Short mmCIF file of C-alpha atoms and ligand atoms in Angstrom, two decimals:
data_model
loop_
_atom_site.label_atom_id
_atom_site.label_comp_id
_atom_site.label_asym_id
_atom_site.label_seq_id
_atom_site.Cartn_x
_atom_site.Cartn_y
_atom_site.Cartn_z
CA UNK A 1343 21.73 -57.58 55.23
CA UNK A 1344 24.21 -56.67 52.36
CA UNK A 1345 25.71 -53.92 54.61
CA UNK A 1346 27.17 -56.52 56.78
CA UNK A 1347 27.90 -59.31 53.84
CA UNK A 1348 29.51 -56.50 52.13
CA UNK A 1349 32.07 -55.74 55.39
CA UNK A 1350 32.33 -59.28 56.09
CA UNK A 1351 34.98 -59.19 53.66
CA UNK A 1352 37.75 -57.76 55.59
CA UNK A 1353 36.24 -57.68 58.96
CA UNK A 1354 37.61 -61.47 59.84
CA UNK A 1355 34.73 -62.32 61.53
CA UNK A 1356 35.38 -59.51 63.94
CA UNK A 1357 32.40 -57.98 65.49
CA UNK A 1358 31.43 -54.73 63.44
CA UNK A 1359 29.60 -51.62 65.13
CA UNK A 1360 26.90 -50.48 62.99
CA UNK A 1361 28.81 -47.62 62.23
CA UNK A 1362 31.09 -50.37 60.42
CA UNK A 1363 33.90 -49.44 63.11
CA UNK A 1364 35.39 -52.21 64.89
CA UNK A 1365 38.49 -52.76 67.80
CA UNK A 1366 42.14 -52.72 65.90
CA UNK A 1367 43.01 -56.43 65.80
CA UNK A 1368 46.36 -56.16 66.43
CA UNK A 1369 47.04 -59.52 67.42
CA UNK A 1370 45.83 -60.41 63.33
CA UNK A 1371 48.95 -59.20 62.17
CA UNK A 1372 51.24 -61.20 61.26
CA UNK A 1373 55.36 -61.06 61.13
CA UNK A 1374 55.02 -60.62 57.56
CA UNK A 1375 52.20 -58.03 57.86
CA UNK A 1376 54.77 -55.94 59.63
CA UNK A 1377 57.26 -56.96 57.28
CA UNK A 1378 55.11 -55.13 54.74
CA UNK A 1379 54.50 -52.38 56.35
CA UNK A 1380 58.54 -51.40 56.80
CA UNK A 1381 59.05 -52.05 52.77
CA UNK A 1382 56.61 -49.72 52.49
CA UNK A 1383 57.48 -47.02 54.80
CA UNK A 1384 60.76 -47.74 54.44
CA UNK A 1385 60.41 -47.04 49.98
CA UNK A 1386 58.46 -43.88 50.33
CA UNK A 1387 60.68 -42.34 53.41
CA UNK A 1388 63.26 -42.88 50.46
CA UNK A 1389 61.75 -41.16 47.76
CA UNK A 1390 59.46 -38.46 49.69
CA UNK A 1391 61.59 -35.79 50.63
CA UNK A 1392 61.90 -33.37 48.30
CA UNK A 1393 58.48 -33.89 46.60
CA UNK A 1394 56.38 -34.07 49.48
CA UNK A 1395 55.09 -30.81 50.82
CA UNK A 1396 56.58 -29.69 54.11
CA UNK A 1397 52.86 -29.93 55.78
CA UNK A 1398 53.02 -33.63 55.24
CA UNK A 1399 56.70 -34.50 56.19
CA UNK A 1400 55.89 -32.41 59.73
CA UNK A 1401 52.62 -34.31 60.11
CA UNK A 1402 54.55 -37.71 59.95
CA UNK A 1403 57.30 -36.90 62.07
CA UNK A 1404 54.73 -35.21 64.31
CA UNK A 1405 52.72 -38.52 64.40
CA UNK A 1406 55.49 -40.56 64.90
CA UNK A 1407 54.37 -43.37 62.52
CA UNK A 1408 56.72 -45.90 62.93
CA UNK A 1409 58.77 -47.98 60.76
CA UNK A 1410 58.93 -51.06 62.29
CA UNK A 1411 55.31 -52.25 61.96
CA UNK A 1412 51.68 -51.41 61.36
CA UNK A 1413 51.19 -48.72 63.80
CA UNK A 1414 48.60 -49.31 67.18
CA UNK A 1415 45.81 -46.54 65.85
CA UNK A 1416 44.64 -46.13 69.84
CA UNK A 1417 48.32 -44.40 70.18
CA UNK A 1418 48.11 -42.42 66.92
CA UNK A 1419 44.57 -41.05 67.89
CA UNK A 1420 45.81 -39.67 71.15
CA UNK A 1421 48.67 -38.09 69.63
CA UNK A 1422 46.63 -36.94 66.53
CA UNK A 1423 43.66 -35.72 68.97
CA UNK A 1424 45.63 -33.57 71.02
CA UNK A 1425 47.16 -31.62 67.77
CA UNK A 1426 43.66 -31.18 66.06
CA UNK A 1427 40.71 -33.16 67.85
CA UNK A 1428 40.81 -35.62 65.34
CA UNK A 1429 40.50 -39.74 66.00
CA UNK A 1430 41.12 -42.71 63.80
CA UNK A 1431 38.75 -45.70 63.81
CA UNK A 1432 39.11 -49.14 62.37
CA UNK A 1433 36.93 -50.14 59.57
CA UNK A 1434 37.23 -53.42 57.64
CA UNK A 1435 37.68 -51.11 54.16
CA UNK A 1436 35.77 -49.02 52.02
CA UNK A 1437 32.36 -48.28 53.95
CA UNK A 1438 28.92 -46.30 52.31
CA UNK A 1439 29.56 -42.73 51.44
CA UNK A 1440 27.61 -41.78 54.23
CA UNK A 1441 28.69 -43.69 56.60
CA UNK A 1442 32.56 -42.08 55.41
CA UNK A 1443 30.92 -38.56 55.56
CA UNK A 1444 29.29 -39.68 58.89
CA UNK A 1445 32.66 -40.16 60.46
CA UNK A 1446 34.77 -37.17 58.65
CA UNK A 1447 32.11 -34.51 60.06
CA UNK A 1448 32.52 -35.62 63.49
CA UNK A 1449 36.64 -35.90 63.12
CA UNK A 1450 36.66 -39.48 62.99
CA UNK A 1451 39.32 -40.95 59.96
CA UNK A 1452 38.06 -44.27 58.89
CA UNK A 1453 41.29 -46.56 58.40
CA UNK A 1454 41.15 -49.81 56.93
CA UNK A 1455 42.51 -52.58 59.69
CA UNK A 1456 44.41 -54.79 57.35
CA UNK A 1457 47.48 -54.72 55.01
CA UNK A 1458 48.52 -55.92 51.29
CA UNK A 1459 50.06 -59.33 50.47
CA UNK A 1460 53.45 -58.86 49.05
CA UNK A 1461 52.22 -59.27 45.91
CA UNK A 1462 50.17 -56.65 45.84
CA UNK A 1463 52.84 -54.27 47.27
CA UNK A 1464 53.25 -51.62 44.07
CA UNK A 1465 49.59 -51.31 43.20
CA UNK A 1466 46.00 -52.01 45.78
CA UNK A 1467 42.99 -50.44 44.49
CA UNK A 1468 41.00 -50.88 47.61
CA UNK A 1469 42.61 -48.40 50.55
CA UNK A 1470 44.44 -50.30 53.24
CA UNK A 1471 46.14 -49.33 56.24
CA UNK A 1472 49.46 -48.49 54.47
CA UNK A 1473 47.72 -45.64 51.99
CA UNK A 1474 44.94 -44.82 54.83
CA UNK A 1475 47.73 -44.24 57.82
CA UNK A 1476 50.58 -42.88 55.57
CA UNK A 1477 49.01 -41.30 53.12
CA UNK A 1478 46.23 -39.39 55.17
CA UNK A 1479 46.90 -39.44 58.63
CA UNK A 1480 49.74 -37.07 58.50
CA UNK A 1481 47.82 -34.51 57.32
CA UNK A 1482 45.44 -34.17 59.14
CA UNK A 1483 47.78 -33.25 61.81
CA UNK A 1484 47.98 -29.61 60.14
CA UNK A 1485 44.71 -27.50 61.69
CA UNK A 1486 43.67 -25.87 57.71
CA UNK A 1487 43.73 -29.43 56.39
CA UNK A 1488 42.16 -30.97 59.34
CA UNK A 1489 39.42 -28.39 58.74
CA UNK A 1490 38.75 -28.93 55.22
CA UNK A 1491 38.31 -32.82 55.82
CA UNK A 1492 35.83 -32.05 58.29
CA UNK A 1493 34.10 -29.27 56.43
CA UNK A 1494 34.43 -32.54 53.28
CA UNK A 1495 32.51 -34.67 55.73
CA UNK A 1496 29.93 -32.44 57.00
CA UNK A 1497 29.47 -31.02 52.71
CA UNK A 1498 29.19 -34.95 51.82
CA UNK A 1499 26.19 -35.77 54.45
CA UNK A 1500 24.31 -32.38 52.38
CA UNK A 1501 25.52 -33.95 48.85
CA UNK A 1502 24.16 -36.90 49.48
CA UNK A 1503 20.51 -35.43 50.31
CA UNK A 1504 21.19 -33.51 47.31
CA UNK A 1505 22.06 -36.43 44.73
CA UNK A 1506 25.26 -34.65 44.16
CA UNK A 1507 27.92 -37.12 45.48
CA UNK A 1508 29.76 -37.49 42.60
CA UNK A 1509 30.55 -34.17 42.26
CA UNK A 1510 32.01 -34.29 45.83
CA UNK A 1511 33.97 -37.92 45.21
CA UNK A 1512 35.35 -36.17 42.08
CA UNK A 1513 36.59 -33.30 44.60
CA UNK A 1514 37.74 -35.29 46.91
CA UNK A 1515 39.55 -37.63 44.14
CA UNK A 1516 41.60 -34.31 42.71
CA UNK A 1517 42.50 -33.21 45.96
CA UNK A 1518 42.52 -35.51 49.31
CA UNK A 1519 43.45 -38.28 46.74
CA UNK A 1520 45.77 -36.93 43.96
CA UNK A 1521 46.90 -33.07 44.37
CA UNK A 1522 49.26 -31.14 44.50
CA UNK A 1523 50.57 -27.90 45.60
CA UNK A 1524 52.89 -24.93 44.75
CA UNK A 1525 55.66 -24.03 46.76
CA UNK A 1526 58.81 -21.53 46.25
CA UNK A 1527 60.67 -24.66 45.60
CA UNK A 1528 58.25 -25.93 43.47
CA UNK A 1529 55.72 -28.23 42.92
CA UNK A 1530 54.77 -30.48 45.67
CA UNK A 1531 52.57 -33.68 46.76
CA UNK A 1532 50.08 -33.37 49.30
CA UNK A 1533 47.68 -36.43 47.62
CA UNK A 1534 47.04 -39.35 50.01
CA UNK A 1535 46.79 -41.29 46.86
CA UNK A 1536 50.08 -40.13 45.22
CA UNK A 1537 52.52 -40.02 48.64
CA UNK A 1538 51.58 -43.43 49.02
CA UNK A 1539 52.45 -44.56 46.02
CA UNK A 1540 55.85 -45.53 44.73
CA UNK A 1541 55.78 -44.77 40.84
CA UNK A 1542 52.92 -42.09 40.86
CA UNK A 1543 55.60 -40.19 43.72
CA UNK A 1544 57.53 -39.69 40.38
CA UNK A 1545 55.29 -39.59 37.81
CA UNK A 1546 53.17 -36.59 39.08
CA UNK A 1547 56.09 -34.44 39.44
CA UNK A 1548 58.43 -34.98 36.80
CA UNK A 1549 56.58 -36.85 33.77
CA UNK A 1550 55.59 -34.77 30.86
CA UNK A 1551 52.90 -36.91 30.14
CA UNK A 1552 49.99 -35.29 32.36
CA UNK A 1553 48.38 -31.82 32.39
CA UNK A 1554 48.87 -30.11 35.72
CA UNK A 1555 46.30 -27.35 36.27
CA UNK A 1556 45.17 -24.63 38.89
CA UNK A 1557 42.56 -25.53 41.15
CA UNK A 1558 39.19 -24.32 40.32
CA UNK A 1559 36.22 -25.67 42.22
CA UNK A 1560 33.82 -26.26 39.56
CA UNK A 1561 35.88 -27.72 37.05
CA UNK A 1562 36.95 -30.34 39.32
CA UNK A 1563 33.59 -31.19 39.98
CA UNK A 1564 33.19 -31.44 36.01
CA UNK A 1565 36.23 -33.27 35.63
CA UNK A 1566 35.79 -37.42 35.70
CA UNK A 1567 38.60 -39.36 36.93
CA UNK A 1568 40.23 -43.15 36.53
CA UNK A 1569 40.36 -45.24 39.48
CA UNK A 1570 43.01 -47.54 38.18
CA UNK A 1571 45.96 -45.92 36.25
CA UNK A 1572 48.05 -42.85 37.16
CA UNK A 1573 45.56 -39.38 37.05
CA UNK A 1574 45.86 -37.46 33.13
CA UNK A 1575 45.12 -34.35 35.36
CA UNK A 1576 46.71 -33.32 38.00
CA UNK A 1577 44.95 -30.46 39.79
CA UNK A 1578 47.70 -27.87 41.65
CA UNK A 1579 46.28 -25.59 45.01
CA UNK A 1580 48.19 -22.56 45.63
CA UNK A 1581 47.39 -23.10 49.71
CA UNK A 1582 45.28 -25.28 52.11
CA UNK A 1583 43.65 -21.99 53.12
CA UNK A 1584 42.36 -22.14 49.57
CA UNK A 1585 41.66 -25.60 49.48
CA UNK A 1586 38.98 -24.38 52.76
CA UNK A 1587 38.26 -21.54 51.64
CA UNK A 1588 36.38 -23.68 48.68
CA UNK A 1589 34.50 -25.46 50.56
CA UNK A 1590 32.74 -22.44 52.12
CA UNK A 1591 30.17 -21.67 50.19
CA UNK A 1592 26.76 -23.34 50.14
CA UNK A 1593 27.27 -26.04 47.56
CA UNK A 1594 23.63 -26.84 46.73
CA UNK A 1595 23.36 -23.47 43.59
CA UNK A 1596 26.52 -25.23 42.27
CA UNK A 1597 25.22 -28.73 42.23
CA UNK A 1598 22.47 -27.39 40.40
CA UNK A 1599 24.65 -24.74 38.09
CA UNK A 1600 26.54 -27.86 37.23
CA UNK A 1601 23.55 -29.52 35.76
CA UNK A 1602 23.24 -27.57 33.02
CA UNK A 1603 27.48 -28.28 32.46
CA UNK A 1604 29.09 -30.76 30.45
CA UNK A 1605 31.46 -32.81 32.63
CA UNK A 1606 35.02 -32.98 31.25
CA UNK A 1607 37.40 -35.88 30.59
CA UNK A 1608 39.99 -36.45 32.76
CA UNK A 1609 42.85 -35.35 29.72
CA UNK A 1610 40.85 -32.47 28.49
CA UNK A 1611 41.75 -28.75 28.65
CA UNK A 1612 39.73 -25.81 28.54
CA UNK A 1613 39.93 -22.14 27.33
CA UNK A 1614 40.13 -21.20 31.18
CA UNK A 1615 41.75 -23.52 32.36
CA UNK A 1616 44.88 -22.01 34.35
CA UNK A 1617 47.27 -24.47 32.37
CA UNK A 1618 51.13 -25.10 34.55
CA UNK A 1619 51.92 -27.54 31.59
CA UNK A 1620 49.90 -28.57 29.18
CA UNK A 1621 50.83 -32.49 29.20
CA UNK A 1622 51.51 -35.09 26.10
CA UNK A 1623 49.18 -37.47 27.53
CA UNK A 1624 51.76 -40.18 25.69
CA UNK A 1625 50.02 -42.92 26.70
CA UNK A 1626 52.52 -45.22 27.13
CA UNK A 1627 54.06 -43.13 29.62
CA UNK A 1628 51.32 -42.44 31.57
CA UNK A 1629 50.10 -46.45 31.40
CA UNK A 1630 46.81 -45.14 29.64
CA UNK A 1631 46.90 -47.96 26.95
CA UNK A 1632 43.85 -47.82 24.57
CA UNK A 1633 41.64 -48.08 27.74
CA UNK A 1634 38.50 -45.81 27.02
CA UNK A 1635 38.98 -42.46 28.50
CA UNK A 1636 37.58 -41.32 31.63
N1 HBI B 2269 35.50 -45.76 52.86
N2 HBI B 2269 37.02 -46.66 54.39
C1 HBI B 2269 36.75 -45.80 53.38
N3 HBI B 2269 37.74 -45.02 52.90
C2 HBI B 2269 37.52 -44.14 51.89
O1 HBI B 2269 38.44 -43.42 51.45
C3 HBI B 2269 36.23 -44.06 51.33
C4 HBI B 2269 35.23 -44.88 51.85
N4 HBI B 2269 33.99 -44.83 51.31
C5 HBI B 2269 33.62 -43.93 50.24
C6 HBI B 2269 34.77 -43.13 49.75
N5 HBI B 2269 35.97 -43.19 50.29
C7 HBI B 2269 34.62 -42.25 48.55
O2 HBI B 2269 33.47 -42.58 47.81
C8 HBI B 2269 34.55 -40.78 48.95
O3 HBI B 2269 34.51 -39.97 47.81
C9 HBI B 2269 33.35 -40.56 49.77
FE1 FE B 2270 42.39 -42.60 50.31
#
């Protein structure tokens, strides 16, 4: 079954639940698992205050993650479900969209169990439980952002009977993943993607390479996005009310309003766009190389 082949990769040989969830197992890690975990937290607690948003700095002293090791998620979840109902669960990495929808509609967070070698400590692709517990637990300690994941969830289980989960993955990508928000002092991170991330912590805010633009629903859904280099685009949400408030409407007359639409590449900017800085895209900066764009 390639489900199961597929999450054979990371689940050890530890029995998976066929909703690809399986027990924490905390005796797998290792000294220098833990090790791992503290440069991490230890190299973001470092450089995060001051361009994190507030939300996100509460959230993680709310939660209490831990320096000293990968976190027990059992612990977490009870603290987490008291402040807004919601649980994590172990998975062995990335599962099926709708098995990730599945579990955001009914306030479940899937985190991957396991954590990066050493050598991979600046740059993973795949999420593990550094970027899933640091960079999106926190947040969801804060009731309007816990909402919107599960209203995500619940709109991703619809996309997919619509054939419209890209447009929701490219939603998800310019906000969960990589946005950012205004603030009286400025701009801030609120990206799971970014805060979890040493460089792109400083190259969202304070590079000149990228554009930063207001949210607008439907051009993020037009917008394509890179998986591996830092984001050309950086999309900027006045509020997580707004952020919501978004996801309100029935999404099925602008899946189909979008077919007739041109999707965008992730440097372009439009005539309506609500341009904060219009970026160099100097591709050197930004790591773009002559890579083709997105
Ligand atoms: N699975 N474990 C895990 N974590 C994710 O962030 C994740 C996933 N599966 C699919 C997915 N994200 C994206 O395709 C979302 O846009 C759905
Ligand atoms: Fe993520």
């Amino acid at each position: 079954m390639a489900a199961l082949a597929y999450a054979d990769q990371h689940s050890a040989g530890l029995p998976l639940r066929p909703d690809y969830t399986l027990d924490q197992p905390r005796q797998r890690y290792t000294a220098e698992d833990h090790a791992v975990w503290r440069a991490l937290f230890q190299r973001q607690a470092a450089l995060l205050p001051g361009r994190a948003c507030d939300e996100f700095l509460a959230g993680l002293t709310g939660l209490g993650v831990a320096a000293d090791g990968v976190p027990d998620f059992g612990r977490l979840s009870d603290v987490l479900e008291k402040a807004t109902g919601w649980r994590i669960v172990a998975v062995p990495g990335l599962v099926p969209d709708d098995v990730f929808f599945g579990h955001l509609a009914e306030r479940r967070f899937p985190v991957t169990w396991w954590i990066r070698r050493r050598d991979q400590i600046d740059y993973i692709q795949e999420p593990d439980v550094f970027h899933d517990i640091y960079g999106h637990v926190p947040l969801l300690m804060n009731p309007v952002f816990a909402d919107y994941m599960q209203a995500y969830g619940q709109g991703g289980l619809k996309a997919a009977r619509l054939n419209a989960l890209h447009r929701l993955a490219r939603l998800y990508w310019y906000t969960v993943e990589f946005g950012l928000i205004e603030t009286p002092q400025g701009l801030r991170i609120y990206g799971s993607g970014i805060l979890s991330s040493k460089s792109e912590s400083v190259f969202c805010l304070e590079s000149a390479a990228p554009n930063r633009i207001r949210f607008d629903l439907m051009r993020v859904m037009r917008t394509r996005y890179r998986i591996d280099t830092f984001q050309k685009t950086y999309f900027v949400i006045r509020s997580f009310d707004e952020l919501f408030e978004a996801t309100q409407p029935d999404f099925a007359p602008l899946y189909r309003a979008l077919e007739a639409l041109p999707d965008y590449g992730a440097a372009d900017l439009t005539a309506s766009d609500g341009v904060i800085n219009r970026g160099t895209l100097d591709a050197k900066e930004g790591g773009w190389g002559d890579t083709a764009d997105a």
